[in-house]
Amino acid sequence: MYSQTLLKPDGRNLTLYSRHPIAAGIVAPSPSHDPVRANPHLRWHPLRGEWVAYASHRQARTFMPPPEYNPLAPTKDPQFPTELPQGNYDIAVFDNRFPSLIPSVTEAPPAIVDTVPANGACEVVVFTQDPQAALSSLPLDHLELLFQVWGDRTHVISQHPQIQYVLPFENKGVEVGVTLHHPHGQIYAYPFVPPVPARMGMCQLDYYQQQQRGLLQDLIQQEIADNQRILYQDEWAIAFVPVCARYPYEVWIAPIQPVATFLDLTAEQRGGLARALKTVTLKYDGLWNRPFPYLMAWFQAPINGEPHPEWHLHAQFYPPYRTSDKLKYLAGTELAAGMFANDALPEEKAKELQAIAVNLASPVHL
């Protein structure tokens, strides 16, 4: 992996990553030269026991720009700069112009509940320079680079002393609220372990203390033995519709042998995960012969300087459709009670996805 870190005119960082050497002399552009003026803060929710972020400046963020102005494409006209420069690189990561969390906040406004500065980081990860591409169309070595990038960002961000958790994710499709269609994801880094991974961590720690093995490690072996819901498997990685899926087309991807973070992956595991990721996204897009929306979240161990043998790096995909023309809305039992009700058996949806033939060597644009 090759990388080059640049400074934008507005003070934000831009890091370029490539499978090949990156030429010197690239200048980082920015849609605005004004420094980011953000002062997000957190307020404590006493009934839920969790923090809520407030970042009112985000109301002005870019929303559904016309195709001729794509802020995530390389700059064509220096008079109208975008976020990215021209150059020979594959993936770009830069500080979000409209962050919910930033490292430099020092004060929080008072309220009747506890408030603290929203110290953290929000980065944008542009997967490719091609605006028509998607994860499903990228070559395998490009996807392997993406796993290296997620590892490098985890390392870089974890140097901030306040960071405790790093979460890479991708929102794909207007159905999940995407406002920029150029293929990209984000990384949020929190000054605490958020509620969902915190609960995952507690469950994994309890199991590990009792069994001296990983919870997801054993679940994966059970999925392999059951052999009903597997979408991809090789020596290093696996993708499957979990037996406990909350969404009709939910899929998990994981290395078969547990690792705690992206930094712990071997080259072989990155290769297996790249093949699993491409298989899943190709099957999604091939299901109804159109781009398939989802939220993809990668869960790794907390960043606190301690070993986490209980943790198992993995991705969970949450697709919003339950049929080709019906969305799964989160309603009373999901939002109010926190208990999901799935309208389809995981085994049924796994069969639908298993039936989709894919070619990992063939680029596809839908």
XYZ file of C-alpha atoms in Angstrom:
366
model
C 0.000 0.000 0.000
C 1.186 3.489 -0.898
C -0.141 6.637 0.754
C 0.299 10.386 0.699
C -1.137 12.840 3.241
C -1.956 16.405 2.162
C -3.444 19.491 3.771
C -6.500 21.159 2.262
C -6.744 24.972 2.012
C -9.363 24.969 4.779
C -7.092 23.045 7.165
C -8.581 19.573 6.748
C -6.470 16.493 6.079
C -6.621 14.422 2.883
C -4.856 11.067 2.552
C -4.533 9.319 -0.804
C -4.038 5.547 -0.977
C -2.999 3.423 -3.936
C -1.881 -0.004 -5.047
C 0.921 1.752 -6.957
C 3.304 4.633 -6.207
C 1.614 8.040 -6.076
C 3.255 10.847 -8.015
C 4.579 13.818 -6.057
C 3.243 17.315 -6.489
C -0.458 16.644 -5.969
C -2.236 19.599 -4.378
C -5.271 19.022 -2.165
C -8.342 21.037 -3.221
C -11.401 22.024 -1.204
C -14.838 23.361 -2.200
C -14.259 26.154 0.323
C -11.171 27.836 1.770
C -13.016 28.797 4.934
C -11.979 26.719 7.943
C -14.540 24.296 9.334
C -16.493 26.085 12.044
C -18.147 23.406 14.118
C -18.777 23.089 17.818
C -20.719 19.839 18.253
C -21.554 18.613 21.726
C -23.092 15.619 23.488
C -26.075 15.579 25.823
C -26.829 12.720 28.195
C -30.110 10.837 27.718
C -31.010 9.837 31.298
C -33.726 7.317 30.382
C -31.583 5.452 27.860
C -28.228 5.896 29.561
C -26.499 7.064 26.384
C -25.106 10.163 24.671
C -26.850 12.092 21.874
C -24.775 14.275 19.511
C -25.856 17.780 18.471
C -24.261 19.369 15.394
C -26.569 22.061 14.014
C -24.047 23.151 11.357
C -24.802 19.911 9.495
C -28.102 21.373 8.283
C -26.064 23.152 5.596
C -24.328 20.017 4.262
C -24.414 19.124 0.571
C -27.730 17.572 -0.456
C -28.397 15.821 -3.768
C -26.126 17.937 -5.992
C -26.621 17.725 -9.788
C -24.400 15.170 -11.556
C -22.237 17.907 -13.075
C -21.206 18.978 -9.573
C -19.974 15.894 -7.794
C -17.945 17.017 -4.751
C -16.422 13.519 -4.403
C -15.097 13.321 -7.979
C -11.618 14.608 -8.869
C -11.506 18.322 -9.658
C -11.860 19.073 -13.374
C -11.899 22.877 -13.245
C -9.668 24.598 -10.640
C -12.216 27.431 -10.540
C -14.745 24.941 -9.146
C -12.739 22.672 -6.828
C -14.156 19.496 -5.344
C -12.836 17.460 -2.412
C -10.387 15.412 -4.494
C -7.441 16.186 -6.789
C -6.521 14.657 -10.112
C -3.879 11.959 -9.741
C -2.960 8.281 -9.806
C -4.531 6.953 -6.624
C -7.306 4.484 -5.793
C -8.898 5.548 -2.488
C -9.073 8.920 -0.741
C -9.879 9.755 2.880
C -10.542 13.269 4.141
C -11.988 15.028 7.172
C -15.720 15.599 6.807
C -16.655 19.260 6.184
C -19.805 18.744 8.258
C -18.704 16.591 11.203
C -20.789 15.384 14.123
C -17.572 14.839 16.097
C -14.251 16.704 15.897
C -11.026 16.435 17.901
C -10.742 20.110 18.782
C -13.967 20.888 20.662
C -13.233 22.297 24.120
C -16.601 23.476 25.434
C -20.202 22.315 25.539
C -23.204 24.557 26.242
C -24.908 23.943 29.590
C -28.250 22.131 29.739
C -30.440 20.529 32.396
C -28.664 17.229 31.651
C -24.930 16.539 31.496
C -23.178 17.903 28.418
C -19.636 17.348 27.124
C -17.709 18.398 23.989
C -18.247 16.029 21.034
C -14.594 15.076 20.737
C -14.005 12.494 18.033
C -13.486 12.266 14.296
C -15.605 11.982 11.157
C -13.889 10.981 7.921
C -15.148 10.382 4.391
C -13.696 7.374 2.545
C -14.025 7.697 -1.240
C -13.761 4.133 -2.539
C -12.785 5.031 -6.122
C -12.464 7.953 -8.517
C -15.137 6.396 -10.761
C -18.568 7.907 -9.915
C -20.374 5.021 -11.648
C -18.634 2.273 -9.688
C -19.657 0.416 -6.527
C -17.971 -2.047 -4.192
C -19.444 -4.828 -6.339
C -17.624 -3.558 -9.453
C -14.179 -2.946 -7.952
C -11.399 -5.503 -8.600
C -10.381 -7.734 -5.725
C -6.989 -6.107 -5.155
C -8.754 -2.726 -4.879
C -11.015 -4.186 -2.170
C -7.983 -5.655 -0.395
C -6.527 -2.130 -0.401
C -9.752 -0.882 1.201
C -9.248 -3.265 4.129
C -5.695 -1.926 4.498
C -7.085 1.625 4.428
C -9.603 0.829 7.175
C -6.712 -0.572 9.207
C -4.513 2.450 8.617
C -7.317 4.868 9.527
C -7.993 2.874 12.697
C -4.305 3.251 13.592
C -4.119 6.968 12.741
C -7.358 7.907 14.491
C -6.497 5.875 17.581
C -3.515 8.179 18.190
C -5.985 10.753 19.520
C -6.070 10.054 23.282
C -9.833 10.628 23.590
C -10.835 8.045 20.962
C -12.235 4.747 22.239
C -14.063 3.327 19.222
C -13.614 3.462 15.420
C -16.563 2.499 13.195
C -16.239 2.302 9.381
C -19.552 2.106 7.528
C -21.200 2.644 4.156
C -24.673 4.003 3.487
C -25.725 3.041 -0.045
C -28.925 4.235 -1.734
C -31.471 6.998 -1.198
C -33.559 4.517 0.782
C -31.058 4.779 3.626
C -30.611 8.538 3.318
C -27.637 8.872 0.962
C -27.315 12.397 -0.461
C -24.110 11.892 -2.497
C -24.132 8.950 -4.894
C -20.413 8.735 -5.635
C -19.263 5.425 -4.036
C -18.026 6.273 -0.573
C -18.257 5.360 3.070
C -17.511 7.087 6.328
C -15.578 6.513 9.527
C -16.869 7.754 12.870
C -14.541 7.716 15.857
C -16.111 8.168 19.292
C -14.821 9.252 22.712
C -16.769 6.314 24.180
C -17.887 2.880 23.021
C -21.353 3.438 21.464
C -24.335 1.417 22.739
C -24.487 -1.215 19.962
C -20.813 -2.303 19.966
C -20.754 -1.894 23.752
C -23.523 -4.480 24.084
C -21.813 -6.739 21.533
C -18.631 -6.444 23.566
C -20.376 -7.397 26.801
C -21.953 -10.483 25.216
C -18.645 -11.553 23.690
C -16.742 -10.993 26.936
C -19.249 -13.012 29.005
C -19.030 -15.895 26.539
C -15.233 -15.770 26.351
C -14.875 -15.801 30.129
C -17.059 -18.907 30.301
C -15.811 -20.808 27.228
C -12.325 -19.400 26.541
C -13.428 -19.126 22.908
C -15.036 -16.414 20.849
C -18.823 -16.117 20.645
C -18.872 -15.267 16.925
C -16.106 -17.814 16.328
C -18.368 -20.581 17.624
C -21.465 -19.194 15.856
C -19.564 -19.275 12.563
C -18.626 -22.929 13.142
C -22.288 -23.687 13.829
C -23.302 -21.893 10.625
C -20.732 -23.941 8.691
C -22.020 -27.183 10.211
C -25.653 -26.217 9.558
C -24.770 -25.219 5.968
C -28.080 -23.542 5.146
C -27.341 -19.837 5.004
C -23.750 -19.540 3.706
C -23.217 -17.249 0.701
C -19.422 -17.445 0.519
C -16.730 -19.445 2.282
C -13.047 -20.083 1.780
C -10.191 -20.956 4.120
C -10.011 -17.419 5.485
C -13.418 -15.733 5.373
C -17.141 -16.360 5.322
C -20.341 -14.521 4.389
C -23.748 -15.737 5.528
C -27.294 -14.755 6.362
C -27.203 -15.147 10.161
C -29.675 -17.491 11.790
C -30.762 -14.542 13.972
C -31.145 -11.997 11.127
C -33.286 -9.003 12.060
C -33.589 -7.747 8.467
C -34.887 -9.999 5.654
C -31.689 -9.739 3.570
C -29.223 -9.197 6.397
C -25.729 -10.614 5.783
C -22.627 -10.873 7.953
C -19.021 -11.072 6.731
C -16.147 -12.151 8.968
C -12.753 -13.804 9.010
C -13.234 -17.412 10.106
C -10.494 -17.147 12.713
C -11.143 -14.237 15.082
C -9.165 -11.019 15.008
C -9.982 -7.981 17.129
C -9.430 -5.120 14.647
C -8.517 -4.373 11.034
C -4.931 -3.972 12.213
C -4.815 -7.673 13.149
C -5.797 -9.030 9.729
C -3.273 -11.096 7.772
C -2.842 -10.629 4.018
C -4.654 -13.937 3.482
C -7.592 -12.815 5.599
C -7.815 -9.509 3.716
C -7.920 -11.468 0.478
C -10.685 -13.724 1.763
C -12.703 -10.807 3.089
C -12.332 -8.995 -0.259
C -13.751 -12.025 -2.070
C -16.566 -12.319 0.469
C -17.388 -8.602 0.189
C -17.452 -8.672 -3.596
C -19.589 -11.839 -3.583
C -22.176 -10.350 -1.237
C -22.450 -7.025 -3.060
C -22.664 -8.765 -6.451
C -25.417 -11.023 -5.157
C -27.272 -8.030 -3.748
C -27.097 -6.160 -7.062
C -27.989 -9.301 -9.011
C -31.028 -10.122 -6.881
C -33.323 -7.671 -8.686
C -30.862 -6.523 -11.382
C -30.466 -3.060 -9.910
C -28.242 -1.342 -7.357
C -29.138 -2.751 -3.952
C -29.259 -0.299 -1.008
C -27.922 -1.143 2.430
C -26.084 0.041 5.506
C -22.817 -1.859 5.943
C -21.151 -1.479 9.365
C -17.824 -2.982 10.432
C -17.553 -3.794 14.128
C -14.138 -4.108 15.739
C -12.765 -4.056 19.279
C -12.534 -0.827 21.273
C -9.361 1.244 21.023
C -8.224 1.424 24.643
C -4.764 -0.120 24.648
C -6.006 -3.411 26.111
C -6.116 -6.847 24.448
C -9.561 -8.022 23.388
C -9.385 -11.767 22.690
C -13.178 -11.903 23.001
C -13.759 -9.615 19.987
C -14.292 -10.817 16.417
C -14.063 -8.256 13.615
C -17.048 -8.522 11.281
C -19.459 -6.607 9.071
C -23.229 -6.529 9.275
C -25.373 -5.452 6.313
C -28.806 -3.955 6.974
C -30.771 -3.733 3.697
C -34.000 -1.675 3.812
C -36.050 -3.839 1.403
C -38.102 -6.870 2.430
C -39.282 -7.535 -1.161
C -38.329 -5.947 -4.482
C -40.942 -3.213 -4.020
C -41.556 -3.087 -0.256
C -39.392 -1.385 2.313
C -38.991 -2.709 5.826
C -39.911 0.225 8.022
C -38.789 0.262 11.619
C -42.022 0.823 13.504
C -43.475 0.296 16.980
C -41.887 -2.944 18.097
C -38.466 -2.097 16.598
C -38.128 1.575 17.511
C -40.208 1.726 20.680
C -39.485 -1.689 22.190
C -36.138 -2.496 20.575
C -37.373 -5.928 19.480
C -37.206 -6.677 15.771
C -39.902 -8.625 13.958
C -38.703 -10.238 10.727
C -41.345 -10.983 8.082
C -39.205 -13.681 6.432
C -37.134 -16.636 7.579
C -33.373 -16.194 7.156
C -33.232 -19.570 5.405
C -35.662 -18.369 2.714
C -33.716 -15.204 1.976
C -30.420 -17.075 2.035
C -31.728 -19.375 -0.716
C -32.647 -16.358 -2.843
C -29.164 -14.923 -2.510
C -27.469 -18.317 -2.935
C -29.248 -18.690 -6.288
C -27.566 -15.555 -7.695
C -24.497 -16.573 -9.704
C -21.553 -14.158 -9.528
C -18.228 -13.764 -11.314
C -15.598 -12.232 -9.046
C -13.306 -11.433 -11.982
C -15.896 -9.536 -14.025
C -16.520 -5.790 -13.458
C -20.242 -4.966 -13.351
C -22.016 -1.621 -13.606
C -25.765 -1.509 -13.023
